Coordinates of C-alpha atoms in Angstrom, one line a residue:
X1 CA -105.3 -194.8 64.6
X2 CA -101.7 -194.1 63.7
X3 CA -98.8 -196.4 64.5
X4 CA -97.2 -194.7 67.1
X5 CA -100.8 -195.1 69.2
X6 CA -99.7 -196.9 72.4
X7 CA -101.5 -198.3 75.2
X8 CA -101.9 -196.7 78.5
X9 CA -101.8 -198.3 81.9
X10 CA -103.6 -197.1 85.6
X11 CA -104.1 -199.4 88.3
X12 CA -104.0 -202.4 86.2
X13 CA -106.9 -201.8 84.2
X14 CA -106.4 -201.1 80.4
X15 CA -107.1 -198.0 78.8
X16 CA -108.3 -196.8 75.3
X17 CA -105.7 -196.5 72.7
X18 CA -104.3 -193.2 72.2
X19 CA -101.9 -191.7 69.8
X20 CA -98.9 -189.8 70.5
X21 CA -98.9 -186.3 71.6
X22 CA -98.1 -184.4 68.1
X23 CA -95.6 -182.5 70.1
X24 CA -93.7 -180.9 67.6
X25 CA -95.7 -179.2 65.6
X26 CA -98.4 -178.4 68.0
X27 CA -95.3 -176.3 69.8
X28 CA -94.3 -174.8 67.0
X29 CA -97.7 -173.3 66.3
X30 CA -98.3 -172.9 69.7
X31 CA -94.9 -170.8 69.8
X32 CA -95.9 -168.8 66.6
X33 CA -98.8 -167.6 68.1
X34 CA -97.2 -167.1 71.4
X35 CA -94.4 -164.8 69.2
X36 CA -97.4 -162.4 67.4
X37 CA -99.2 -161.8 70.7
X38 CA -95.7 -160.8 72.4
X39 CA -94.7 -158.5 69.3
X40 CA -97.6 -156.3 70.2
X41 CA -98.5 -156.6 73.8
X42 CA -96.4 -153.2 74.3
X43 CA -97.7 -151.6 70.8
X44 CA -100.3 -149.6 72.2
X45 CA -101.1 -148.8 76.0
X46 CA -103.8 -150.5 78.5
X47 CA -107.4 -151.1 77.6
X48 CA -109.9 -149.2 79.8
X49 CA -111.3 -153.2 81.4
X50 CA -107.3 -153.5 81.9
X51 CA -106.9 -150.1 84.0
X52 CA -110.1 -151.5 85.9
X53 CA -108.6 -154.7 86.6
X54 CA -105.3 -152.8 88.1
X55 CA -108.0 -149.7 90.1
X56 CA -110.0 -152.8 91.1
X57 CA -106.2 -154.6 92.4
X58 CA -105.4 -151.8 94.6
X59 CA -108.3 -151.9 96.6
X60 CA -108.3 -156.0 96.7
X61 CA -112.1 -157.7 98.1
X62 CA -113.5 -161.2 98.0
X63 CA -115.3 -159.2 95.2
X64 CA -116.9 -156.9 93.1
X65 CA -120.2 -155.4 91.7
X66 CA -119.5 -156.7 88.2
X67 CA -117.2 -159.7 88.6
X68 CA -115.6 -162.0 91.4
X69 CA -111.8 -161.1 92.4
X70 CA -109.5 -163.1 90.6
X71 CA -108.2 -160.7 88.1
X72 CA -108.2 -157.6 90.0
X73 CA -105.8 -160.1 92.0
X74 CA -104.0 -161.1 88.8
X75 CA -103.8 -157.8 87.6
X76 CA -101.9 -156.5 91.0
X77 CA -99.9 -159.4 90.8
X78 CA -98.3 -158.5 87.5
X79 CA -98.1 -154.7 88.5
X80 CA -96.0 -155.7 91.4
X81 CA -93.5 -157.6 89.0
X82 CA -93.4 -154.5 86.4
X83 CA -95.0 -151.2 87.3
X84 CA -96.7 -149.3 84.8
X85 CA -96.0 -152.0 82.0
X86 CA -98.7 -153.4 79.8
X87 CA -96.4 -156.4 78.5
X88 CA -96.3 -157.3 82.1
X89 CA -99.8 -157.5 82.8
X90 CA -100.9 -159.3 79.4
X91 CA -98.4 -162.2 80.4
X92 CA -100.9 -164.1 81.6
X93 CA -103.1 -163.5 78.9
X94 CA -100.3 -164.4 76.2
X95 CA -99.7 -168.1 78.2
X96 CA -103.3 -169.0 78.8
X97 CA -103.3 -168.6 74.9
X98 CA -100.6 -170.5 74.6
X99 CA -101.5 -173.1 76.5
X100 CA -105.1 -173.3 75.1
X101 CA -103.3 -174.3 71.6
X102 CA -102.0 -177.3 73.8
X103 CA -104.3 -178.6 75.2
X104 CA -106.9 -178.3 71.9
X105 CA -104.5 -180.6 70.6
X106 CA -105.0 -182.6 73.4
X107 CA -108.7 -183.0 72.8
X108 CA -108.0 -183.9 69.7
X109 CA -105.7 -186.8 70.9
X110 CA -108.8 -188.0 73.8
X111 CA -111.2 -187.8 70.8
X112 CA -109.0 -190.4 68.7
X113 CA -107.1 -187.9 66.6
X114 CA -103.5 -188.8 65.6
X115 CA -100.7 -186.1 64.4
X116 CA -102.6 -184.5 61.6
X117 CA -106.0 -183.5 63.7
X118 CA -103.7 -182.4 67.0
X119 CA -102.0 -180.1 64.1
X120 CA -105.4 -179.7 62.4
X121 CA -106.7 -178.5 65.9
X122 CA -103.9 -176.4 67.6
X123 CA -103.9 -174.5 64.2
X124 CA -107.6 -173.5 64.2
X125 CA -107.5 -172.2 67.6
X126 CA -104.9 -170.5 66.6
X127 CA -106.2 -168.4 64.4
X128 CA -109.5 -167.5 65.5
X129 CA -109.8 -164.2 66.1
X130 CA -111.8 -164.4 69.3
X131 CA -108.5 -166.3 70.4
X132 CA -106.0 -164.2 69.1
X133 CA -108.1 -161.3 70.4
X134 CA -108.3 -162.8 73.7
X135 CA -104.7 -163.4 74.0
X136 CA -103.6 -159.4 73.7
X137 CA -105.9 -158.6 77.0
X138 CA -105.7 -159.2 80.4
X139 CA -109.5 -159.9 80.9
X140 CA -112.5 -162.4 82.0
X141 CA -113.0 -163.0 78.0
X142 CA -109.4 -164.5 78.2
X143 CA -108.7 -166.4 81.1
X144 CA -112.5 -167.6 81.3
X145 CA -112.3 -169.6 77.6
X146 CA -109.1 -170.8 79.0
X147 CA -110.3 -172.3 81.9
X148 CA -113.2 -174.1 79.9
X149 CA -110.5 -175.4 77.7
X150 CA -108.7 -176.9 80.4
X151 CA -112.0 -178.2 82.3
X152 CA -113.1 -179.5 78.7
X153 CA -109.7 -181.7 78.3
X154 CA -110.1 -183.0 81.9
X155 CA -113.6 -184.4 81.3
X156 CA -112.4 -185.7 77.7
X157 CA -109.8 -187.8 79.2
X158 CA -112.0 -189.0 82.1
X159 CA -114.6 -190.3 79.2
X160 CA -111.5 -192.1 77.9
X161 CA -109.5 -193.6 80.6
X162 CA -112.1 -193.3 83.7
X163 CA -109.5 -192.0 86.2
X164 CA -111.9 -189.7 88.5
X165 CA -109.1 -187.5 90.4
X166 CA -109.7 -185.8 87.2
X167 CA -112.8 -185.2 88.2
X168 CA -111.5 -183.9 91.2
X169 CA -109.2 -181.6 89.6
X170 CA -112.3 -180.5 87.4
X171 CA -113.1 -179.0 90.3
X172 CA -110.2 -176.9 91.3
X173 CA -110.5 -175.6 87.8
X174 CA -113.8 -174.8 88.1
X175 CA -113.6 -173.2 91.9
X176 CA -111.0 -171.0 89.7
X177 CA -113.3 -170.3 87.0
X178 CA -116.2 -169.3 89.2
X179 CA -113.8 -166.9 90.6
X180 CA -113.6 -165.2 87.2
X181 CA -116.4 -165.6 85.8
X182 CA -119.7 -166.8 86.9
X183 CA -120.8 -168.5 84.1
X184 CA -119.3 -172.4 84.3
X185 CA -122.2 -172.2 86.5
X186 CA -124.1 -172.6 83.5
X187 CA -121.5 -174.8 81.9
X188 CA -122.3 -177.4 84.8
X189 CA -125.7 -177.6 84.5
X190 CA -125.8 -178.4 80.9
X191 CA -122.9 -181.1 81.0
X192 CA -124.7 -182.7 83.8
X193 CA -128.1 -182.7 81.6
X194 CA -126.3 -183.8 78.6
X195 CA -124.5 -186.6 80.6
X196 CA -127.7 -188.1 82.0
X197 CA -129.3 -187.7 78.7
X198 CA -126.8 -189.0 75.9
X199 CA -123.9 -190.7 78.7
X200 CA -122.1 -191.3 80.3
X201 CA -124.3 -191.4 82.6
X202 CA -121.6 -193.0 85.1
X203 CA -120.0 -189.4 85.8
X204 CA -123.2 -188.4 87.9
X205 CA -122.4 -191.3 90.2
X206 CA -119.1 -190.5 90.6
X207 CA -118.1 -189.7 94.2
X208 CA -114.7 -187.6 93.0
X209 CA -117.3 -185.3 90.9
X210 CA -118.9 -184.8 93.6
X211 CA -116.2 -184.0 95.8
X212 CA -114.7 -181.7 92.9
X213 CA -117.9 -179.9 93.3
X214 CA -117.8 -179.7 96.9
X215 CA -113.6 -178.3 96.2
X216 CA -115.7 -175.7 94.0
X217 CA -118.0 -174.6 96.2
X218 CA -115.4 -174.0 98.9
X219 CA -113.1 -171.8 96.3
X220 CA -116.0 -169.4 95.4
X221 CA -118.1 -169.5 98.8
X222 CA -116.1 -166.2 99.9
X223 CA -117.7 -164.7 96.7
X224 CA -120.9 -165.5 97.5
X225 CA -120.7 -164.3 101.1
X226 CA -119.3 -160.8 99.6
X227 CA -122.2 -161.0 97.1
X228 CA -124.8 -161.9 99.8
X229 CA -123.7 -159.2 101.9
X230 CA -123.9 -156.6 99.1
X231 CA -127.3 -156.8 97.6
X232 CA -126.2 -159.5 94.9
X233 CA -125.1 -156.7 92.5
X234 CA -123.8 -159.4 90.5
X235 CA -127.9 -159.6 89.4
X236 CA -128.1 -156.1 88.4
X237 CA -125.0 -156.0 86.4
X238 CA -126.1 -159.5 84.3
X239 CA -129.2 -157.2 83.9
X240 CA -127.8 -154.1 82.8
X241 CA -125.3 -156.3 80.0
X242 CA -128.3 -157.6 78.7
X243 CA -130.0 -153.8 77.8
X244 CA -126.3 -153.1 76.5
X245 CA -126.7 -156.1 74.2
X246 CA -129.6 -155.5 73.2
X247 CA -128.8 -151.7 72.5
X248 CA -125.2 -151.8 70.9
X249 CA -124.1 -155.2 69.9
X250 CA -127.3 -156.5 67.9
X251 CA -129.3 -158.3 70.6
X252 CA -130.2 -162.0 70.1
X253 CA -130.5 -162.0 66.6
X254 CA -126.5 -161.5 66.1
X255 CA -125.5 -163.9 68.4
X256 CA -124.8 -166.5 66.7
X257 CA -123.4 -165.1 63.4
X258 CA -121.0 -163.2 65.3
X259 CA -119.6 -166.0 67.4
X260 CA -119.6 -168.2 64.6
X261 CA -117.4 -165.6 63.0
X262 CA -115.0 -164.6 65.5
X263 CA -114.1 -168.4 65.4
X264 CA -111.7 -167.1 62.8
X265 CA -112.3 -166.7 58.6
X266 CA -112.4 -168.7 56.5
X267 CA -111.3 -171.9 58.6
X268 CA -112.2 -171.5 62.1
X269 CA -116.1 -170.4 61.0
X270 CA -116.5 -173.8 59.0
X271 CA -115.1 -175.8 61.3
X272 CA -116.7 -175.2 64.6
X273 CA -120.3 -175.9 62.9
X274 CA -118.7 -179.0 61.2
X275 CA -117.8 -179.9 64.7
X276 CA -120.6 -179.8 66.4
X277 CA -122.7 -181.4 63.4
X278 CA -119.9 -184.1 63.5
X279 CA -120.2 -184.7 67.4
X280 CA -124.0 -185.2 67.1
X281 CA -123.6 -187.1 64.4
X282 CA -120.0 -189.3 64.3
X283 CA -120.4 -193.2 65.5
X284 CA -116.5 -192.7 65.8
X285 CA -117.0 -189.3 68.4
X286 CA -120.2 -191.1 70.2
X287 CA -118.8 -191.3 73.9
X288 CA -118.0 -187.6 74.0
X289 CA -121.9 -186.8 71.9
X290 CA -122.7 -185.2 75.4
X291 CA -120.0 -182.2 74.5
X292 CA -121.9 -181.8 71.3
X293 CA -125.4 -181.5 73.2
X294 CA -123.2 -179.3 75.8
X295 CA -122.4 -176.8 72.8
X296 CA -126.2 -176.2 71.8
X297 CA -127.3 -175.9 75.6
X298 CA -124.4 -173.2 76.2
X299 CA -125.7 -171.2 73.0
X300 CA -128.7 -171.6 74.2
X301 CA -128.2 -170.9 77.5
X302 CA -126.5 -167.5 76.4
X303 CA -129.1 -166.7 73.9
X304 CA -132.2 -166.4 76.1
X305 CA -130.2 -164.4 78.5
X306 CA -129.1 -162.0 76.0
X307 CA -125.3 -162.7 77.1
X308 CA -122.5 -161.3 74.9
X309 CA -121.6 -163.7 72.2
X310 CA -118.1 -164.5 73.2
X311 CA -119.8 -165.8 77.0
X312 CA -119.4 -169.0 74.5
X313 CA -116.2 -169.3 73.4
X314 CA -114.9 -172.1 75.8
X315 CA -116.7 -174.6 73.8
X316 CA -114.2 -173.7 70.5
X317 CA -111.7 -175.8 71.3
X318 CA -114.1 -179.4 71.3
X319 CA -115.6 -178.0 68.5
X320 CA -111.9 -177.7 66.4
X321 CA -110.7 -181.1 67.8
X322 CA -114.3 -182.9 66.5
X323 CA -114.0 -181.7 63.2
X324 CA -110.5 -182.3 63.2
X325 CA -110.6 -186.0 63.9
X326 CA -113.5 -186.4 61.4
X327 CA -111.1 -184.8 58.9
X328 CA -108.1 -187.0 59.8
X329 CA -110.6 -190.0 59.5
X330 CA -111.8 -188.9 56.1
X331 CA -115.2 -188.4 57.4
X332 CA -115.5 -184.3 55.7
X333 CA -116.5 -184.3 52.5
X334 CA -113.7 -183.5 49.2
X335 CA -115.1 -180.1 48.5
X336 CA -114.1 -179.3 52.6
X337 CA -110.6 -181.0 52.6
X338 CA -108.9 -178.1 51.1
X339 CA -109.3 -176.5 54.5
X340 CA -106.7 -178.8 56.3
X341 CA -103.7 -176.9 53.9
X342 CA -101.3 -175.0 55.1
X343 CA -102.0 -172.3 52.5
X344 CA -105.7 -172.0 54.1
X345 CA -104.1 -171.5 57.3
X346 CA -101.6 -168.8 56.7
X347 CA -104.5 -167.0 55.0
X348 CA -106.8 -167.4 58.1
X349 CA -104.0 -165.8 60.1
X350 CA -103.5 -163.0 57.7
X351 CA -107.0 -162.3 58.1
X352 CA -107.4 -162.6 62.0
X353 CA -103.8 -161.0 63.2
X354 CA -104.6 -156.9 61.9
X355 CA -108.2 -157.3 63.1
X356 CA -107.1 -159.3 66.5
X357 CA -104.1 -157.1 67.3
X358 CA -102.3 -153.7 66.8
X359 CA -99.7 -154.3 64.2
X360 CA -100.3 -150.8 62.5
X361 CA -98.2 -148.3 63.5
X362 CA -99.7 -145.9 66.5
X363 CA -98.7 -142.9 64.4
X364 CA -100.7 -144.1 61.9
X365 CA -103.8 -145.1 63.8
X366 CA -105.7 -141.7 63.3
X367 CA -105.8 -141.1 60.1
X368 CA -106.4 -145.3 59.2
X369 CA -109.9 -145.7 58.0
X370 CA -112.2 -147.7 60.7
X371 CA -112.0 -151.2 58.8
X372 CA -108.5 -150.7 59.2
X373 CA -107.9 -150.2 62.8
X374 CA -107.9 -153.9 65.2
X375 CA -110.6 -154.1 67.3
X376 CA -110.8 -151.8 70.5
X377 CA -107.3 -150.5 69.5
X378 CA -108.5 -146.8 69.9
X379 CA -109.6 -147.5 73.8
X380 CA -106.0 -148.2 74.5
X381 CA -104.1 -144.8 73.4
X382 CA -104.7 -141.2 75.2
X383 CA -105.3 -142.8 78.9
X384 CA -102.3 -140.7 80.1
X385 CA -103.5 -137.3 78.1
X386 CA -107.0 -137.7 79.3
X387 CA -105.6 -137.9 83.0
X388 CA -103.6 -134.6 82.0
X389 CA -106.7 -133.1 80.7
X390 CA -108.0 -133.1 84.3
X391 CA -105.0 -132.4 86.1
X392 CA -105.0 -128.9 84.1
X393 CA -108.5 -128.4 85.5
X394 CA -108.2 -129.7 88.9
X395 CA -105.5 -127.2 89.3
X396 CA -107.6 -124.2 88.6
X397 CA -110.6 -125.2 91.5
X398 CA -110.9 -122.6 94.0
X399 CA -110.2 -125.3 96.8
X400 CA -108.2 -128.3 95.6
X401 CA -107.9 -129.5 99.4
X402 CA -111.7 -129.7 99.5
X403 CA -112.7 -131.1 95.7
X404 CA -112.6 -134.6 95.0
X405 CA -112.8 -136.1 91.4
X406 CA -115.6 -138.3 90.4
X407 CA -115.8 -139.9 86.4
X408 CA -119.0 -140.9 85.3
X409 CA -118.0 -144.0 83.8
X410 CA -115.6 -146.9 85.1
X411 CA -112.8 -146.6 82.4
X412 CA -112.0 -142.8 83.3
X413 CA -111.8 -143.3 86.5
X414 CA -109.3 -146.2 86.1
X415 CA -107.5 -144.4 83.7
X416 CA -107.2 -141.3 86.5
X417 CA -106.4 -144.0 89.2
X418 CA -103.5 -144.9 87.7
X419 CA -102.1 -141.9 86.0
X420 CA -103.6 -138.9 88.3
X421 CA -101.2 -139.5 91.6
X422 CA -98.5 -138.7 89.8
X423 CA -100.2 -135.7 87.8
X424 CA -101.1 -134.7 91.7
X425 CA -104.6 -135.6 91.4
X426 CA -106.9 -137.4 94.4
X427 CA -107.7 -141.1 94.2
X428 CA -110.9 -140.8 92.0
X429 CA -114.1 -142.3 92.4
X430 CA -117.3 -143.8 90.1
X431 CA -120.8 -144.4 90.8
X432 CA -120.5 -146.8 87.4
X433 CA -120.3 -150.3 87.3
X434 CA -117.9 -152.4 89.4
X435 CA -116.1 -148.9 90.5
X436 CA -119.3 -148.2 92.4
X437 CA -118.3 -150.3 95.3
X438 CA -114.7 -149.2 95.4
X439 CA -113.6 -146.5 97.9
X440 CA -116.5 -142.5 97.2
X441 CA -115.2 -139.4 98.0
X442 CA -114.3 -138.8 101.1
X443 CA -116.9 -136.6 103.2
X444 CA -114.0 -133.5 103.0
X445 CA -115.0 -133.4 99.3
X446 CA -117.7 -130.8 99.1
X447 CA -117.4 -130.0 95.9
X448 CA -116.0 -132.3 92.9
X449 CA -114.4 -132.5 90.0
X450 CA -116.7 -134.6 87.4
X451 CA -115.6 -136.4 84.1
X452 CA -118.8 -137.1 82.0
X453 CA -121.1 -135.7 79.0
X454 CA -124.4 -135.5 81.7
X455 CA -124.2 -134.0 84.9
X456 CA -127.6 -133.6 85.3
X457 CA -127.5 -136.4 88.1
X458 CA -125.9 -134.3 90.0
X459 CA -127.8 -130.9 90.2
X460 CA -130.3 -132.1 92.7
X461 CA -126.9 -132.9 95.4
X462 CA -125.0 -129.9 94.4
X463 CA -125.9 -125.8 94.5
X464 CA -124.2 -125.0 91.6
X465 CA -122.9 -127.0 88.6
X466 CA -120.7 -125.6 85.8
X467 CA -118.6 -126.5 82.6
X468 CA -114.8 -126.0 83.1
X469 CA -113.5 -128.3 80.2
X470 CA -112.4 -131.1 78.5
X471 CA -110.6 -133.9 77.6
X472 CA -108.4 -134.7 75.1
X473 CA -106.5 -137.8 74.5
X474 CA -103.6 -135.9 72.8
X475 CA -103.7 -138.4 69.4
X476 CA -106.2 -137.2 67.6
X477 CA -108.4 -139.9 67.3
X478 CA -112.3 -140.0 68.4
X479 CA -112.5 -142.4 71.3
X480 CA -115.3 -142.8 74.0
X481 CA -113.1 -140.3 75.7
X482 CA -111.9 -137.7 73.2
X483 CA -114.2 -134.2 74.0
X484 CA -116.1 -135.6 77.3
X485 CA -116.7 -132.6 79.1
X486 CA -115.1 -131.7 82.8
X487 CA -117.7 -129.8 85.1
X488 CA -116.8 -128.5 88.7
X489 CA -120.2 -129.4 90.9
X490 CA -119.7 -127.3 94.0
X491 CA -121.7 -126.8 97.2
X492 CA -122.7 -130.7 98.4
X493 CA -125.9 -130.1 100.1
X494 CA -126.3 -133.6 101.6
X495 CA -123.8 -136.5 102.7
X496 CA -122.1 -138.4 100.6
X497 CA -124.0 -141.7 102.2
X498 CA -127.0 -140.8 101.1
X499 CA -125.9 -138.7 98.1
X500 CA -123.6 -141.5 96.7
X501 CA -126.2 -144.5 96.2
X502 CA -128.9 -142.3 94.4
X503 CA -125.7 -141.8 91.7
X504 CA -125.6 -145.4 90.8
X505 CA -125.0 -146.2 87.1
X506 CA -125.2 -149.6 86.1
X507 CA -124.6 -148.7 82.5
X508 CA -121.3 -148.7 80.2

């Protein structure tokens, strides 16, 4: 432990020694990568979950098909502080980032690491792509990890020192998770087996978790009601993300490669399996083991339900502070030292920053090979052209008054939520996903406008159905939107409350 380690006090009882936090350079990284993802928050335009969030804001539940409400309340949050601004919206996004370099560092410092592992630490968060990625999005993949991260240091430092109101605030963290992502759920289950397993098996018997559980249950218990009262769509959506999975991101078998990559190359992909092998393994890291055995149980966990890799990504940050402390301690071998170099570091974040972000140019984004372009970067131009693209149509229907405008998929729809009133375009509707259970057509609508490559579900609900164009995102670059065909269904030969559930798309 390093000199400036000091002794901590609470209620008279002596706690663990502790070192210093590393404050200044942890900050400094901290601030560097707070700096990139503020460069190029505005670069672009929304992403299509991100125009979801703001549709799903505007019509504000105690939830939602696909998710519980928290960021569609985020997301209309920031909108009220700057309309129609991207920057605005990611801000949240950009500090939970932020503040997950922190507080790595300071599960570093719980786990026994001095200055160099806190640096170690904060630095490999923040570089992983997954991270960096996260941080330029407003979305459950961001403020999710986040909160893992925070419920992850809370735990840490109740191994350590014993005080349970953090177990108490474990819970408010985790009544905030639930409300954005389901999955802590999961989280629980396995740190509570883990505990009882490999210790400390004290924390079950802790009245304060107990009551942070009961502070959780509260926070999410509208949800459930919601959920209850719906059908639990919540079920059918985990079921449909699993056929995606399976059909378009690998299934199972790339689950773990892919994870293990998007902890960030070369650095971040070493040391989160040197981590975990290290919190199995280390004498030094034994009171926190149960995190280790927590790591393999959320993989696991994931794994058999055919989740989407990143569902694991909260469990980086004990991952970099293990392996970071074993490093500090001289534990990793010579041949893995080099990766603790500032050279190793700045080449990690060279790597991660053009696939993570949109630092190329917009102009330049079309004719840039595929390898080229950051991830998802062509889902967040052309939203306003595509919402143009049926403006132009909806303005040649033989009875605007009477036509409503229906997208086949979720993203569309967002995208003509927020553009189309201006454009003078109806508030749109979606029989896809989350969008399914925001406001239909109204019954005035006989006919509709629809946005989507296969209308056939329609023919059996309408007399006639007909191509009447296109859309075009105006940058000529091949998106899930660019060319997806417009057709005018007209003559609705039932109501739309019987018409509307048999349309039902659960699909992306």
């Amino acid at each position: 432990m390093e000199a400036e380690g000091l002794r901590e006090r609470s209620g008279g009882r002596e706690r663990a020694e502790v070192a210093s936090f590393a404050r200044t350079p942890v900050l400094v990284i901290a601030g560097a990568m707070g700096a990139v993802l503020a460069a190029t928050a505005d670069r672009y335009g929304y992403f299509g979950d991100e125009l979801y969030f703001l549709a799903a804001g505007r019509h504000l539940d105690w939830g939602y098909a696909d998710q519980p409400p928290l960021l569609p309340l985020l997301a209309r949050l920031m909108d009220a502080f700057g309309a129609d601004s991207p920057f605005v919206l990611r801000i949240p996004a950009m500090l939970a980032m932020v503040a997950g370099v922190a507080l790595t560092a300071l599960i570093a410092r719980e786990l026994g690491g001095g200055r160099k592992a806190q640096t170690i630490a904060a630095a490999t968060i923040a570089v992983s792509i997954q991270m960096l990625g996260s941080g330029h999005y407003l979305a459950t993949s961001t403020i999710d990890p986040f909160l893992w991260t925070l419920l992850i240091w809370l735990l840490a430092r109740w191994v350590r020192t014993r005080t349970d109101r953090l177990l108490v605030w474990a819970g408010v963290v985790t009544g905030l998770a639930l409300n954005t992502k389901f999955l802590v759920g999961g989280f629980w289950v396995v740190v509570l087996v883990a505990a009882v397993a490999f210790g400390p098996r004290d924390l079950v018997r802790r009245p304060a978790l107990w009551l942070g559980a009961l502070i959780a249950a509260a926070m999410i218990a509208p949800t459930l009601v919601w959920q209850a009262a719906n059908g639990w769509p919540q079920l059918t959506m985990g079921a449909a993300i699993s056929q995606e999975v399976s059909a378009g991101w690998g299934g199972r078998a790339t689950f773990v490669p892919t994870l293990v990559l998007s902890a960030g190359v070369p650095v971040g992909a070493i040391l989160v399996c040197y981590g975990l092998w290290r919190l199995l393994r280390s004498e030094r890291l034994r009171p926190y083991r149960f995190l280790g055995w927590t790591a393999l149980g959320v993989l696991a966990l994931f794994v058999l339900a055919n989740g989407r890799y990143y569902y694991a990504a909260g469990m980086f940050a004990p991952l970099f502070a293990a392996a970071a402390v074993e490093i500090e301690a001289g534990q990793a071998s010579k041949y893995w030292r080099w990766l603790a170099t500032w050279p190793v570091y700045l080449l990690a974040a060279v790597i991660a920053i053009p696939q993570a972000l949109p630092v190329l140019p917009r102009a330049q984004l079309a004719s840039a090979p595929m390898w080229a372009r950051p991830i998802f970067a062509t889902e967040e131009v052309g939203w306003r052209e595509i919402t143009e693209s049926v403006a132009r149509v909806y303005r040649t229907v033989p009875d605007p008054s009477r036509t409503g405008v229906v997208a086949a998929k979720y993203w569309q729809a967002s995208a003509i939520d927020h553009y189309g009133p201006e454009l003078g375009l109806p508030s749109p509707s979606s029989p896809n996903r989350g969008y399914v259970t925001l406001p239909r057509p109204p019954e005035s609508a006989r006919d509709i406008l629809f946005v989507g490559n296969d209308p056939s579900m329609l023919v059996p609900y309408f007399t006639q159905v007909r191509e009447v164009g296109a859309l075009d995102n105006g940058a000529g670059i091949q998106n899930v939107s660019q060319g997806m065909k417009i057709w005018l269904a007209a003559g609705r030969n039932g109501t739309w409350d019987t018409v509307w559930p048999k349309l039902t798309d659960w699909g992306f």
